[in-house]
XYZ file of C-alpha atoms in Angstrom:
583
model
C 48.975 -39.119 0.118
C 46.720 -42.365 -0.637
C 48.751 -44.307 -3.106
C 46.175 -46.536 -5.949
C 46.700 -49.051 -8.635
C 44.831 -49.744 -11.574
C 45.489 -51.373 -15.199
C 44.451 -48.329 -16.774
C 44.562 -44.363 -15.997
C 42.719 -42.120 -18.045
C 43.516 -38.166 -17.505
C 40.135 -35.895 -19.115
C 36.497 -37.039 -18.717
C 35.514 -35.109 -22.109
C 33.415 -37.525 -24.147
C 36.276 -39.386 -25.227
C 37.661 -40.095 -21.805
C 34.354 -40.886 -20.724
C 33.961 -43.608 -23.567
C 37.418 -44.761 -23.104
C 37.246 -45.218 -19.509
C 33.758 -47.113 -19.764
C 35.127 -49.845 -22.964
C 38.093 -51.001 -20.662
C 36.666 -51.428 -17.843
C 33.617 -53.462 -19.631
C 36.011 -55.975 -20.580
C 37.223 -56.674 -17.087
C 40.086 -53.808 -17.021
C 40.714 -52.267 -13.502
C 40.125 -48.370 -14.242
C 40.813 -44.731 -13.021
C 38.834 -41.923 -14.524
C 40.227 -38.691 -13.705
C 38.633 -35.212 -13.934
C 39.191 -31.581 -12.484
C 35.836 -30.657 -13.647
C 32.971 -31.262 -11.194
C 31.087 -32.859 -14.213
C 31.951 -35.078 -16.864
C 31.703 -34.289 -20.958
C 34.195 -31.179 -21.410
C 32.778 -29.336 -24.236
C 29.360 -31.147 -24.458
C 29.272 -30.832 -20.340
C 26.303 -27.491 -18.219
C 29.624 -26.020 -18.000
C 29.854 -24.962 -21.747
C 26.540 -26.465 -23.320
C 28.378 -27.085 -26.994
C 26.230 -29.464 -28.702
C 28.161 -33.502 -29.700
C 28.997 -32.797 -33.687
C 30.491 -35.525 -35.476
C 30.345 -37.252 -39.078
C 26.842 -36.557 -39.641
C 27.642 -32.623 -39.904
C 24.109 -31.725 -38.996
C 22.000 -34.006 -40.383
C 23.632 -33.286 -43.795
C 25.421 -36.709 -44.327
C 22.763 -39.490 -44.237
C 23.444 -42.734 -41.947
C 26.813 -41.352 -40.552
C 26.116 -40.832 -36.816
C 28.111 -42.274 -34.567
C 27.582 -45.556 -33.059
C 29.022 -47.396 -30.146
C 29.039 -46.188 -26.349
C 28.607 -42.205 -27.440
C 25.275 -43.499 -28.654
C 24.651 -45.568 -26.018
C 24.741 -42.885 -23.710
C 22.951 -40.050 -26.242
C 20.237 -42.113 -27.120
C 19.562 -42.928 -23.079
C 19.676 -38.748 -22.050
C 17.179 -39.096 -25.447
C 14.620 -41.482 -23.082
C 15.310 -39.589 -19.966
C 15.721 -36.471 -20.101
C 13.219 -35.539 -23.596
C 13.569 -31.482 -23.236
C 17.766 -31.926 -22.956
C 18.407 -30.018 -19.949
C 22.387 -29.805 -20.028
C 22.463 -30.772 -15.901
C 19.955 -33.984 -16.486
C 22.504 -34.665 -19.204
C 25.689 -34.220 -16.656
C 23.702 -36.658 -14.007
C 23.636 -39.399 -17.098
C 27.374 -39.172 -17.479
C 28.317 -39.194 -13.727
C 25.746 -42.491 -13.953
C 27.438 -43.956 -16.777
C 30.829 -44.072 -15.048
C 30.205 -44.351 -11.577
C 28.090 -46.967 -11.751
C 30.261 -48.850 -14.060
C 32.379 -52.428 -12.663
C 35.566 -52.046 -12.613
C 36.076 -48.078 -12.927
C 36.488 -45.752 -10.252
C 35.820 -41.537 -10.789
C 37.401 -39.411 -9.340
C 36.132 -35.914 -9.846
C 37.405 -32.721 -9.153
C 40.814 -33.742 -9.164
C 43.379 -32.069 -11.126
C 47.031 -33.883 -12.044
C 49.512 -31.789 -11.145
C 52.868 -34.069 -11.842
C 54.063 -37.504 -14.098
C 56.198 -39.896 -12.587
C 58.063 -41.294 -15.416
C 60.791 -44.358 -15.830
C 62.383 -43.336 -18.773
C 60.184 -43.293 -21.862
C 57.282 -44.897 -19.674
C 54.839 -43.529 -16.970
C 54.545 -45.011 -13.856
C 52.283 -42.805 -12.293
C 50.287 -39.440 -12.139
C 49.989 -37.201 -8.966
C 46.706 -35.673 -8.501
C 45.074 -33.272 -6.271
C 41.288 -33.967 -5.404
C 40.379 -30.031 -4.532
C 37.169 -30.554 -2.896
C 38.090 -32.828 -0.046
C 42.009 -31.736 -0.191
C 43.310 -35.462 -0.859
C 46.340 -36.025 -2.673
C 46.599 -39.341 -4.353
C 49.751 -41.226 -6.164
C 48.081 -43.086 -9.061
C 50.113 -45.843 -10.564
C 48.842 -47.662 -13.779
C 49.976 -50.582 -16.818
C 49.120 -48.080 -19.394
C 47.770 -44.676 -19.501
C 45.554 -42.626 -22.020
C 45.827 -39.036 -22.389
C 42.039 -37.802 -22.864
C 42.871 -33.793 -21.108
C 42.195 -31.982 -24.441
C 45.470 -29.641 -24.206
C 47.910 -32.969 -24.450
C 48.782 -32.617 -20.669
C 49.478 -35.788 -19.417
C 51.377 -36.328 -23.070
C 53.545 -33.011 -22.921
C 54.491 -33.876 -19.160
C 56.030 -36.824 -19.946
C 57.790 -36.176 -22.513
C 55.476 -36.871 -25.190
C 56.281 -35.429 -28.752
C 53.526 -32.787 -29.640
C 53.014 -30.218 -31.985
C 51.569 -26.519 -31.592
C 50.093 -24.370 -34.590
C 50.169 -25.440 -37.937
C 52.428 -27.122 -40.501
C 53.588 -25.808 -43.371
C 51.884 -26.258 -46.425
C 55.419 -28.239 -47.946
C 55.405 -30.308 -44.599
C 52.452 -32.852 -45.852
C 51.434 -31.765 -49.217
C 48.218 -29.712 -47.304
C 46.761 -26.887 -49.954
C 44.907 -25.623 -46.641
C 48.024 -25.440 -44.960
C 49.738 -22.018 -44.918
C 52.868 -21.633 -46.644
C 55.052 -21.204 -43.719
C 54.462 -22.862 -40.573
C 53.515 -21.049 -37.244
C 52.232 -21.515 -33.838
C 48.658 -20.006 -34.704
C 45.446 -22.138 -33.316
C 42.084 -21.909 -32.940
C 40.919 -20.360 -30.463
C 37.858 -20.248 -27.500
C 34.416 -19.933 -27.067
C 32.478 -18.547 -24.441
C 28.442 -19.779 -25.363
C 25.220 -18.214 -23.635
C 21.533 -19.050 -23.918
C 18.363 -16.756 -24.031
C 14.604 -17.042 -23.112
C 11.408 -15.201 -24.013
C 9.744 -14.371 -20.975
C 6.317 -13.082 -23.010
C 6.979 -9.089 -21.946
C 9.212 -6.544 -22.634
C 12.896 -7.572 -20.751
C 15.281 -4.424 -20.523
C 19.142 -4.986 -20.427
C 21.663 -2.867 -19.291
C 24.737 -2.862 -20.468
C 27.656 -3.497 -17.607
C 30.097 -1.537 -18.083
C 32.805 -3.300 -18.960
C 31.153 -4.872 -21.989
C 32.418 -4.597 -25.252
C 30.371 -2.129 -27.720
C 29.688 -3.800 -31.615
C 27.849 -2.345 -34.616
C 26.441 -4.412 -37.282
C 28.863 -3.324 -39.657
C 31.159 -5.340 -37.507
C 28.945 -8.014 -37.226
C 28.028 -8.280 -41.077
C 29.821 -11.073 -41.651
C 28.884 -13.085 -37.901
C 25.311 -14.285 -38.405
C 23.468 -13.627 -35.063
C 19.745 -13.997 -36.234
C 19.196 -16.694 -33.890
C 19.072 -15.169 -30.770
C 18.157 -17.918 -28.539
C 21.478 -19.322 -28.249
C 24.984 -18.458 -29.096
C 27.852 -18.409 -30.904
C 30.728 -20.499 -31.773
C 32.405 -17.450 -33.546
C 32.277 -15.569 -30.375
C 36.436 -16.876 -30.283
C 39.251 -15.293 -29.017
C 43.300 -16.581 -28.533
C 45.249 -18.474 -30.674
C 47.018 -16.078 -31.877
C 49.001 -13.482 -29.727
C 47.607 -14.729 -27.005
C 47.735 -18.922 -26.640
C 44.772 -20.661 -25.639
C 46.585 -22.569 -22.415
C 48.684 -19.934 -20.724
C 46.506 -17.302 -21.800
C 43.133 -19.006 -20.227
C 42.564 -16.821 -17.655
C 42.796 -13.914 -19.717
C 41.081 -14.721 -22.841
C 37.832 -15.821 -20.353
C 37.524 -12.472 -19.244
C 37.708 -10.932 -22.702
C 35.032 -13.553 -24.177
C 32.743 -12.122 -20.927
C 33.005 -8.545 -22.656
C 32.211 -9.624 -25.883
C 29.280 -12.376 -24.686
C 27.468 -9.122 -23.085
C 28.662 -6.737 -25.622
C 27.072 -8.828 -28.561
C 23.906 -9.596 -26.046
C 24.016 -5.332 -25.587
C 23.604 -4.895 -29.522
C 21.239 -7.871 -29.882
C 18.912 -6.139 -27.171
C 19.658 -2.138 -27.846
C 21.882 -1.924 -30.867
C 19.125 -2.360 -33.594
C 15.680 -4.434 -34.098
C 16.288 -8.160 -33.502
C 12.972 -9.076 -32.380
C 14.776 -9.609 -29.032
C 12.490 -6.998 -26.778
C 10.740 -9.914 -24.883
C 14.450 -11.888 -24.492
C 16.608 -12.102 -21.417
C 19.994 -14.172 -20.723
C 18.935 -17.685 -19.404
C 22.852 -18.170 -18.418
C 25.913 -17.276 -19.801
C 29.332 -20.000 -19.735
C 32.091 -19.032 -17.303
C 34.235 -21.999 -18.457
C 34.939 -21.504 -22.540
C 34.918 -24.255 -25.055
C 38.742 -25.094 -26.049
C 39.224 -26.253 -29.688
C 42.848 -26.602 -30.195
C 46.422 -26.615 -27.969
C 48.562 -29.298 -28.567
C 48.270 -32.257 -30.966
C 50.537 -35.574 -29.715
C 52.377 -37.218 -32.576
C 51.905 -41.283 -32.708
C 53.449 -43.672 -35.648
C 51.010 -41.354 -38.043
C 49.955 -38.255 -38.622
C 46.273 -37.940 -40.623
C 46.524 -35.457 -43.185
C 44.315 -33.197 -45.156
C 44.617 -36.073 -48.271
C 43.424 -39.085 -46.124
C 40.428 -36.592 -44.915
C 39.570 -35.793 -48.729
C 40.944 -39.361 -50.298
C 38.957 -41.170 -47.520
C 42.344 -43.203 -47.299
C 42.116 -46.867 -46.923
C 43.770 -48.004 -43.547
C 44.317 -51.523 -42.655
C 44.816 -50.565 -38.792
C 41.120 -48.533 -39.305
C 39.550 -48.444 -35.871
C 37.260 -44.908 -36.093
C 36.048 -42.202 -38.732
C 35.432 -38.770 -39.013
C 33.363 -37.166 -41.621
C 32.944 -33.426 -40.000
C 34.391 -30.601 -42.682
C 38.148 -29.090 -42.320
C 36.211 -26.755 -40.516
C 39.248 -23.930 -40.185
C 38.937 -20.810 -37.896
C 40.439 -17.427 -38.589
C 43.227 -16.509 -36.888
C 42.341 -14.407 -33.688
C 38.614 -15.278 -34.384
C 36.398 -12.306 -33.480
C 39.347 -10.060 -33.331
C 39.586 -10.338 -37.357
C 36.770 -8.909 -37.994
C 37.407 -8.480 -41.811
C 37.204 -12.524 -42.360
C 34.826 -14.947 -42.134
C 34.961 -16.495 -39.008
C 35.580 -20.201 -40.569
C 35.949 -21.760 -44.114
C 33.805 -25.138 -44.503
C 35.652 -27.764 -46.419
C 34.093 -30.635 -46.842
C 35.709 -33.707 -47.097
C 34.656 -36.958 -49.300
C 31.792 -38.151 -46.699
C 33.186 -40.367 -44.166
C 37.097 -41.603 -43.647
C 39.133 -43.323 -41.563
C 41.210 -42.596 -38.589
C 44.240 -45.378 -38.101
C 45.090 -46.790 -34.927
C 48.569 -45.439 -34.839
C 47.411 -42.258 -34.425
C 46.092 -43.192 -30.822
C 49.557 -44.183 -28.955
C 52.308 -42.286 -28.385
C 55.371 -42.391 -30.820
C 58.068 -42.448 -28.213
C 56.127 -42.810 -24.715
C 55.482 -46.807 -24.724
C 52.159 -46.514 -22.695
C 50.064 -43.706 -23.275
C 47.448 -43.963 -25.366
C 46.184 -40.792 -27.361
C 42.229 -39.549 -27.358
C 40.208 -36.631 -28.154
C 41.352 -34.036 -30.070
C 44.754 -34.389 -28.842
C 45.628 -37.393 -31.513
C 48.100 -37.430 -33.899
C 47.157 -35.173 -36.871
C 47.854 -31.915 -39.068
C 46.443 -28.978 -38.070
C 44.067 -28.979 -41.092
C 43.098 -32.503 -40.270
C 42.774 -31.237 -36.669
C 39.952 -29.233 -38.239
C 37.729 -31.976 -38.849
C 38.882 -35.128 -36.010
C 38.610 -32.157 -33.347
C 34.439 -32.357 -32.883
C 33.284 -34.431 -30.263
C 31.607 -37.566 -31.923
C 34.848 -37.852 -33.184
C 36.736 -38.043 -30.088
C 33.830 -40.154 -28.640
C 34.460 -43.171 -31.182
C 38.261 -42.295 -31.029
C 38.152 -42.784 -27.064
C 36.461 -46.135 -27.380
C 38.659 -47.292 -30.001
C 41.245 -46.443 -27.799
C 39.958 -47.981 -24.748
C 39.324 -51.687 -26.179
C 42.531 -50.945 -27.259
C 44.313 -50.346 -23.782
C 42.535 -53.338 -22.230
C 43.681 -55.914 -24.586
C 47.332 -54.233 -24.307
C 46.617 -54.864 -20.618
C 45.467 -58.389 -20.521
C 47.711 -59.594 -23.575
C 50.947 -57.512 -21.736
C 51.369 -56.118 -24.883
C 52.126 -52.197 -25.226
C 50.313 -49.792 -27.932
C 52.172 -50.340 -30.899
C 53.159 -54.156 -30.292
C 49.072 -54.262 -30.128
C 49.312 -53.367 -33.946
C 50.046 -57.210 -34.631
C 46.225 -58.077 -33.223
C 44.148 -54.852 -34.913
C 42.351 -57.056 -36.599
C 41.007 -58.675 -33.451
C 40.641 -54.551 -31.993
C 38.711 -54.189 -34.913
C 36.292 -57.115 -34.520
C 35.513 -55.876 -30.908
C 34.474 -52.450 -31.604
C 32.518 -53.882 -34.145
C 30.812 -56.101 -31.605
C 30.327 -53.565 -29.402
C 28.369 -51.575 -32.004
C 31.236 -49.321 -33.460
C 31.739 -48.870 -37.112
C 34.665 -48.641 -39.278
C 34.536 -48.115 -43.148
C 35.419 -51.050 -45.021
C 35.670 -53.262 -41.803
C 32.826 -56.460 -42.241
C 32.019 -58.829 -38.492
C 34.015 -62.017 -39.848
C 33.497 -63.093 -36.122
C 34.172 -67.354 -36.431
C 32.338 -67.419 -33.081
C 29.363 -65.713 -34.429
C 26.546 -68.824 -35.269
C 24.721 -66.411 -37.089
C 26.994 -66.109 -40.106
C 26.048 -69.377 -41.146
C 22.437 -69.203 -40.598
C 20.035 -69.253 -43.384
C 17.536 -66.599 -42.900
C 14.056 -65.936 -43.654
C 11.033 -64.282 -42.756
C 7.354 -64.430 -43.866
C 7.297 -60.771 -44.718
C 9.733 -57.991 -45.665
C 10.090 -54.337 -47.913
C 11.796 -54.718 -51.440
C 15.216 -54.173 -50.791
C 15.501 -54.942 -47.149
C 15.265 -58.917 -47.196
C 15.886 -60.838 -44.137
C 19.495 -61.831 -45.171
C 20.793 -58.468 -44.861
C 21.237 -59.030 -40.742
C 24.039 -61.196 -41.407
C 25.780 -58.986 -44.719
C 28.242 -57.917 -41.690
C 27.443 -54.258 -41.847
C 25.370 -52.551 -39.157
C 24.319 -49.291 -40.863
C 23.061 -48.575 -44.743
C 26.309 -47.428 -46.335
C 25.828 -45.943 -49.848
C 22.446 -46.767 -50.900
C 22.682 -50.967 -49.368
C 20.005 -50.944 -46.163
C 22.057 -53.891 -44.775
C 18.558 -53.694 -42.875
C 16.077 -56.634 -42.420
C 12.158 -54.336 -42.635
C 8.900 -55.169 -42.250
C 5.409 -53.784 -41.398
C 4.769 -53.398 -37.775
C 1.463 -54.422 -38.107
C 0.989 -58.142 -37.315
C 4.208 -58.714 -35.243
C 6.432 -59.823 -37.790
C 9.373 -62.480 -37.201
C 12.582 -63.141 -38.441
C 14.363 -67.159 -39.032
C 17.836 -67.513 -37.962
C 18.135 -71.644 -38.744
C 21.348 -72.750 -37.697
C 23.866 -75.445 -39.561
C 23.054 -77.553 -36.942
C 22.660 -77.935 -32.731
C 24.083 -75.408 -30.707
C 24.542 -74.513 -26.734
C 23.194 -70.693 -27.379
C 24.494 -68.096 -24.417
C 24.348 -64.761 -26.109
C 21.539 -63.153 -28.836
C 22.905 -59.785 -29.760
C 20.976 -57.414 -32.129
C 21.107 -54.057 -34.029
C 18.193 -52.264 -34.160
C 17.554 -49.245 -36.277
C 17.455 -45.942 -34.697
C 17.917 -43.492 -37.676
C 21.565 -42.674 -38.068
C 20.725 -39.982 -40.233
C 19.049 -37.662 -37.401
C 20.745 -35.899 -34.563
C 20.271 -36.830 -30.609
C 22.552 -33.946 -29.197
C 21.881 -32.210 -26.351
C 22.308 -28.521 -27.562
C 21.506 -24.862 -26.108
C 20.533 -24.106 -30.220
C 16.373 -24.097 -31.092
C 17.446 -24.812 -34.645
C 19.681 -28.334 -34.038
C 16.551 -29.143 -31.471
C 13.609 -28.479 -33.890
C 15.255 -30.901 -35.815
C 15.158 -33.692 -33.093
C 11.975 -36.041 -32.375
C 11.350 -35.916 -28.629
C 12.028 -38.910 -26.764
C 13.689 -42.439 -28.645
C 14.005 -42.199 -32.302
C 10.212 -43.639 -33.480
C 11.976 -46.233 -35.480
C 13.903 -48.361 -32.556
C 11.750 -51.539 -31.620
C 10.216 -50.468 -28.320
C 8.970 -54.602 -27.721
C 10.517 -57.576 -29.540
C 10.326 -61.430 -28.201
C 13.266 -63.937 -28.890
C 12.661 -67.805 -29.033
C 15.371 -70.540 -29.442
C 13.757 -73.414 -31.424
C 14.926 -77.228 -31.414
C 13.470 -79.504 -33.900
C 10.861 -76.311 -34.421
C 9.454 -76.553 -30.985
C 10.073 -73.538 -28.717
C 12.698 -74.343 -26.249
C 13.138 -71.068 -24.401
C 11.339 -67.452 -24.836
C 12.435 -64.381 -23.916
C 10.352 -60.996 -24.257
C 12.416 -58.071 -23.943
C 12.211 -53.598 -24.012
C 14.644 -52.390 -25.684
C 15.261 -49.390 -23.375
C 15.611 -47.057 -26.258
C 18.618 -48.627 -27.136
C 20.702 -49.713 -30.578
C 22.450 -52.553 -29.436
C 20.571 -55.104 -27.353
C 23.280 -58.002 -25.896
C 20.385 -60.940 -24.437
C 22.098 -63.397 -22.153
C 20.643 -67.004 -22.077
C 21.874 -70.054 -20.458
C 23.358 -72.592 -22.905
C 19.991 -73.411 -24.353
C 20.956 -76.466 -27.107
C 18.882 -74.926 -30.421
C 19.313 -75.422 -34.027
C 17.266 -71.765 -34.938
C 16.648 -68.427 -33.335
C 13.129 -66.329 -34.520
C 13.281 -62.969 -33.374
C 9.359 -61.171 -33.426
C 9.210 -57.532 -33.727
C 6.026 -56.543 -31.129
C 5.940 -52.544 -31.204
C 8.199 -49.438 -32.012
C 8.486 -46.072 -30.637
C 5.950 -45.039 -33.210
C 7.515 -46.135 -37.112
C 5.022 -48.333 -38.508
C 7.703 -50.700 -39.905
C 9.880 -52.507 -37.735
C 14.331 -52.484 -39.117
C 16.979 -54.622 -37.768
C 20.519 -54.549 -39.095
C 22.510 -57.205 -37.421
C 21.923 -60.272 -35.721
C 24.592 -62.423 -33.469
C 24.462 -65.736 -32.090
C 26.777 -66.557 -29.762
C-alpha cells in the first residue's frame, strides 16, 4: 500500500470536485483528486451525457450563468471542441486537472474505508482498480464531492435521507409527514437520422408502453432523451438499489425507443440509437447537514446571507415519487423561485466532522431546496466556493467553521477569481483600479466607461455594470491612477453573454440555441499599455483565448494610467468589458 500526503483530499470528480480540486490547488494548496470513474464530470461526463443546468434555467433568466472556473472550462470545450462531442469534452476535464500545479488525479480509484481520529479524518483508503494499487491517503482537510455523501456518512458525518416534514422548516412543498422518499435515476440515450429507413427490433426483455401511458411524458423530440425516464427512490433506494434500478432503466430506455420506432408515427422511420448510457444519472441520496440548512423560504425570499459565497437560481424542480413508475403524475412540478439567491457558507462544512468540507449536491439543505441546489452549475460554483475555502483553512490552520471569522476575505477571492455572489461588491484595498478615474473617447448610452470599476462583473437587474463601445475603430478605455504605481497584474472581465447557454448536451433543442464556437461578443484581440507622464511605458497585445477572465502579468512597470484598446471580437460589432483590476 503506497501511503501519500496532501493539504487537501477531495473524494468525487463531478463538476464540483473538479472545480474544487482546481481553486485550491491554484492558490498553492498541495491536492488529491479522487475518482472511480475513468472520466471526470459525473452527470455532465460520455458516461451519462446530462447537459450543466444551473441559475440560468435554460436561457430563461437573463445574465445568470455561472461564472468562475465552471466557465472557464465550458467556454474553452466552447473553442475546442464547436460540435460538443461528450468524449472531446471528457479530454478537457482530464486536461484541466492533470495538468494543473499542485494537484494530482487519480482516476479509477474507488475509496473503500475512512480513517478517523475522533470527530476528524485522517485519511481515506482507496483502491486504484485498473493497475490494482492500494493507496493510504492522508490529508489537513477533506471535501466530500462523491454525490451520495460517502466520504461524509463514513465518517460519521450527520446526513439526512428523504424529505422533511412540512412542520420541520415551515416548507409548503414539503409533505406533511416526513419519509425516506428521493428522487430517483436516469438512464439518457441519443438518436441519429441516417437518411433511410432504420428498422428496430425490439429485445426481448424491453419494456412495452402505449401512448396513453406516455400522455403525460413528452417524447416529441426524438433525438435525445429523457430525464423522466427515472426509476428508485421509492421502494427501491437509489444507492443500494443501483445495480438493480440500471437494469430496469435498460428495459424502459429500449421499451420507450420500441414505441418511438413501432408503437405509432413519430417521424422516427429514418432514426437509429447513436448510444444508449449504461451508467444512470443520480439526483438525490444523502444530503450532509453543516451549521445551516437552506430552505424552501431562502430559495423563494432570495435570503440575504452575510457568509454568501454561491447562488442558485434553478426551480424547486420536484420529481414524483417512483418517477416513471407513477404513471398517473406528472413527472416533476416546476417551482420557480425569486430569480437568483444565495447559498451560505455554512452549508459547505460539516456540522460535527471538523474537516470535511461539503460540495455538490450533497450540501446541507431540505429536500425541497435540494430540488433546486442539486443541478450541476450549482455544484460547480458551490465546489469552488468550497475549494478557496479549504486552502485558506489550510494555509491560515484554521478549520471550516473557525474560517467563518475571514468570509469576508473568502468572499473577495471568489470574486477575484471571477465568481459572483448577490449583493457581494470587489472592495479589494489592493485593487489600484478603484481609485482610478476613467474615461474613454467613445461609449453606448448607458454603458459609460466608469461602470468597470462599479464592483459588479455581470448586469444585475437592468445596470450593464459594462463599459461598450463600437468595434469599429479600436476603441480604448483610461484607467488614470491617483498617482505612480509599480503595476504587476492587469486583470479584466470581458463580456461573454451570461444570458446564453455553453453546455455540452445530447438535446438538438438546448444546442440550436448555442452559437458555435466563443460567444461573438468576447474580445477576440485587445492591447494593454501602462502610461507614465502619458508616454507609453510598456505594451502588451494579447488573445483572449475565448476566455471571461483575462489575469495579464507584467513586471513592476512604475505607471500612473492603464488604456486598455479593444482590437476585434468573435464577431459582435461592439466591444463590452465589465471589470477592470490593477494590481
Amino acid at each position: 500500500m503506497k501511503t501519500q500526503h496532501y493539504d487537501f483530499v477531495v473524494v468525487g470528480g463531478g463538476m464540483s470536485g473538479v472545480c474544487a480540486a482546481i481553486a485550491a490547488a491554484r492558490r498553492g494548496v498541495k491536492t488529491a483528486l479522487i475518482h472511480n470513474r475513468p472520466v471526470l464530470g459525473g452527470n455532465a461526463s460520455s458516461e451519462i451525457r446530462m447537459h450543466i443546468c444551473g441559475a440560468d434555467h435554460h436561457m430563461s433568466v437573463p445574465n445568470a450563468r455561472e461564472t468562475g472556473i465552471i466557465e472557464e472550462i465550458l467556454l474553452e470545450n466552447k473553442r475546442r471542441n464547436p460540435e460538443m462531442v461528450y468524449p472531446i469534452f471528457d479530454s478537457i476535464l482530464w486536461e484541466k486537472v492533470r495538468y494543473q500545479e499542485n494537484l494530482t488525479l487519480y482516476l479509477n480509484t474507488h475509496m473503500t474505508e475512512v480513517l478517523c481520529d475522533g470527530d476528524r479524518i485522517d485519511a481515506v483508503y482507496a483502491l486504484q482498480m485498473t493497475t490494482e494499487k492500494s493507496f493510504c491517503i492522508f490529508g489537513t482537510m477533506f471535501l466530500d464531492a462523491t454525490g451520495d455523501g460517502v466520504l461524509g456518512a463514513r465518517a460519521g458525518a450527520e446526513y439526512r435521507i428523504g424529505r422533511e416534514s412540512s412542520s420541520q422548516y415551515g416548507e409548503s412543498l414539503a409533505p406533511e409527514k416526513e419519509d425516506p422518499y428521493t428522487m430517483g435515476n436516469s438512464l439518457m440515450f441519443k438518436a441519429r437520422d441516417m437518411g433511410h429507413k432504420v428498422p428496430f427490433i425490439k429485445p426481448f426483455w424491453a419494456n412495452t408502453y402505449t401512448e396513453e401511458q406516455l400522455k403525460l411524458r413528452d417524447h416529441s423530440d426524438i433525438t435525445s432523451g429523457y430525464w423522466w425516464i427515472e426509476l428508485g427512490g421509492g421502494e427501491q433506494d437509489v444507492i443500494s438499489h443501483g445495480e438493480e434500478l440500471r437494469d430496469e432503466l435498460l428495459k424502459a430506455v429500449f421499451g420507450v425507443w420500441d414505441h418511438i420506432k413501432n408503437g405509432g408515427e413519430h417521424g422516427a422511420g429514418q432514426m437509429e440509437l447513436e448510444w444508449v448510457g449504461f451508467l444512470p444519472g443520480k439526483r438525490e441520496s444523502r444530503r450532509l447537514i453543516g451549521d445551516y440548512v437552506l430552505t424552501e423560504k431562502d430559495c423563494l425570499e432570495s435570503t440575504r446571507f452575510e457568509d454568501a459565497v454561491a447562488y442558485g437560481g434553478w426551480p424547486m424542480d420536484i420529481h414524483t415519487v417512483e418517477g416513471f413508475l407513477n404513471e398517473s403524475d406528472d413527472p416533476t412540478v416546476w417551482n420557480q423561485v425569486n430569480g437568483i439567491y444565495s447559498i451560505p457558507y455554512r452549508c459547505l462544512y460539516s456540522k460535527n466532522i471538523r474537516n470535511l468540507f461539503l460540495g455538490g449536491r450533497a450540501i446541507s439543505c431540505s429536500h425541497v431546496a435540494f430540488s433546486s441546489t442539486r443541478v450541476m452549475g450549482t455544484c460547480a460554483v458551490v465546489g469552488q466556493a468550497a475549494g478557496t475555502a479549504a486552502s485558506m483553512a489550510v494555509t491560515r490552520n484554521l478549520g471550516p467553521r473557525a474560517l467563518l471569522d475571514c468570509v469576508g476575505e473568502l468572499q473577495q477571492e471568489l470574486l477575484k477569481d471571477g465568481c459572483y455572489i448577490p449583493f457581494v461588491f470587489n472592495c479589494d484595498s489592493a485593487d489600484y483600479a478603484r481609485q482610478a478615474a476613467v474615461t474613454a473617447a467613445c461609449h453606448i448610452p448607458g454603458n459609460e466607461p466608469e461602470k468597470v470599476i462599479s464592483g459588479v462583473a455581470r448586469t444585475v437587474e437592468g445596470e450593464s455594470n459594462c463599459w461598450r463601445a463600437p468595434i469599429e475603430g479600436c476603441p480604448s478605455l483610461l484607467l488614470s491612477l491617483p498617482g505612480k504605481k509599480p503595476i504587476r497584474e492587469v486583470h479584466l472581465v470581458l463580456d461573454s453573454n451570461l444570458s446564453r447557454e455553453i453546455t455540452p448536451s445530447i438535446n438538438q433543442g438546448v444546442l440550436s440555441r448555442q452559437k458555435s464556437g466563443p460567444p461573438p461578443e468576447l474580445l477576440k484581440e485587445y492591447e494593454v499599455e501602462i502610461l507614465l507622464d502619458g508616454e507609453v511605458v510598456d505594451h502588451i497585445a494579447a488573445q483572449s483565448q475565448g476566455q471571461r477572465l483575462q489575469r495579464l502579468y507584467i513586471d513592476g512597470t512604475e505607471g500612473d494610467a492603464v488604456r486598455i484598446r479593444a482590437i476585434s471580437t468573435y464577431g459582435s460589432r461592439e466591444a463590452g468589458i465589465f471589470e477592470v483590476r490593477i494590481y
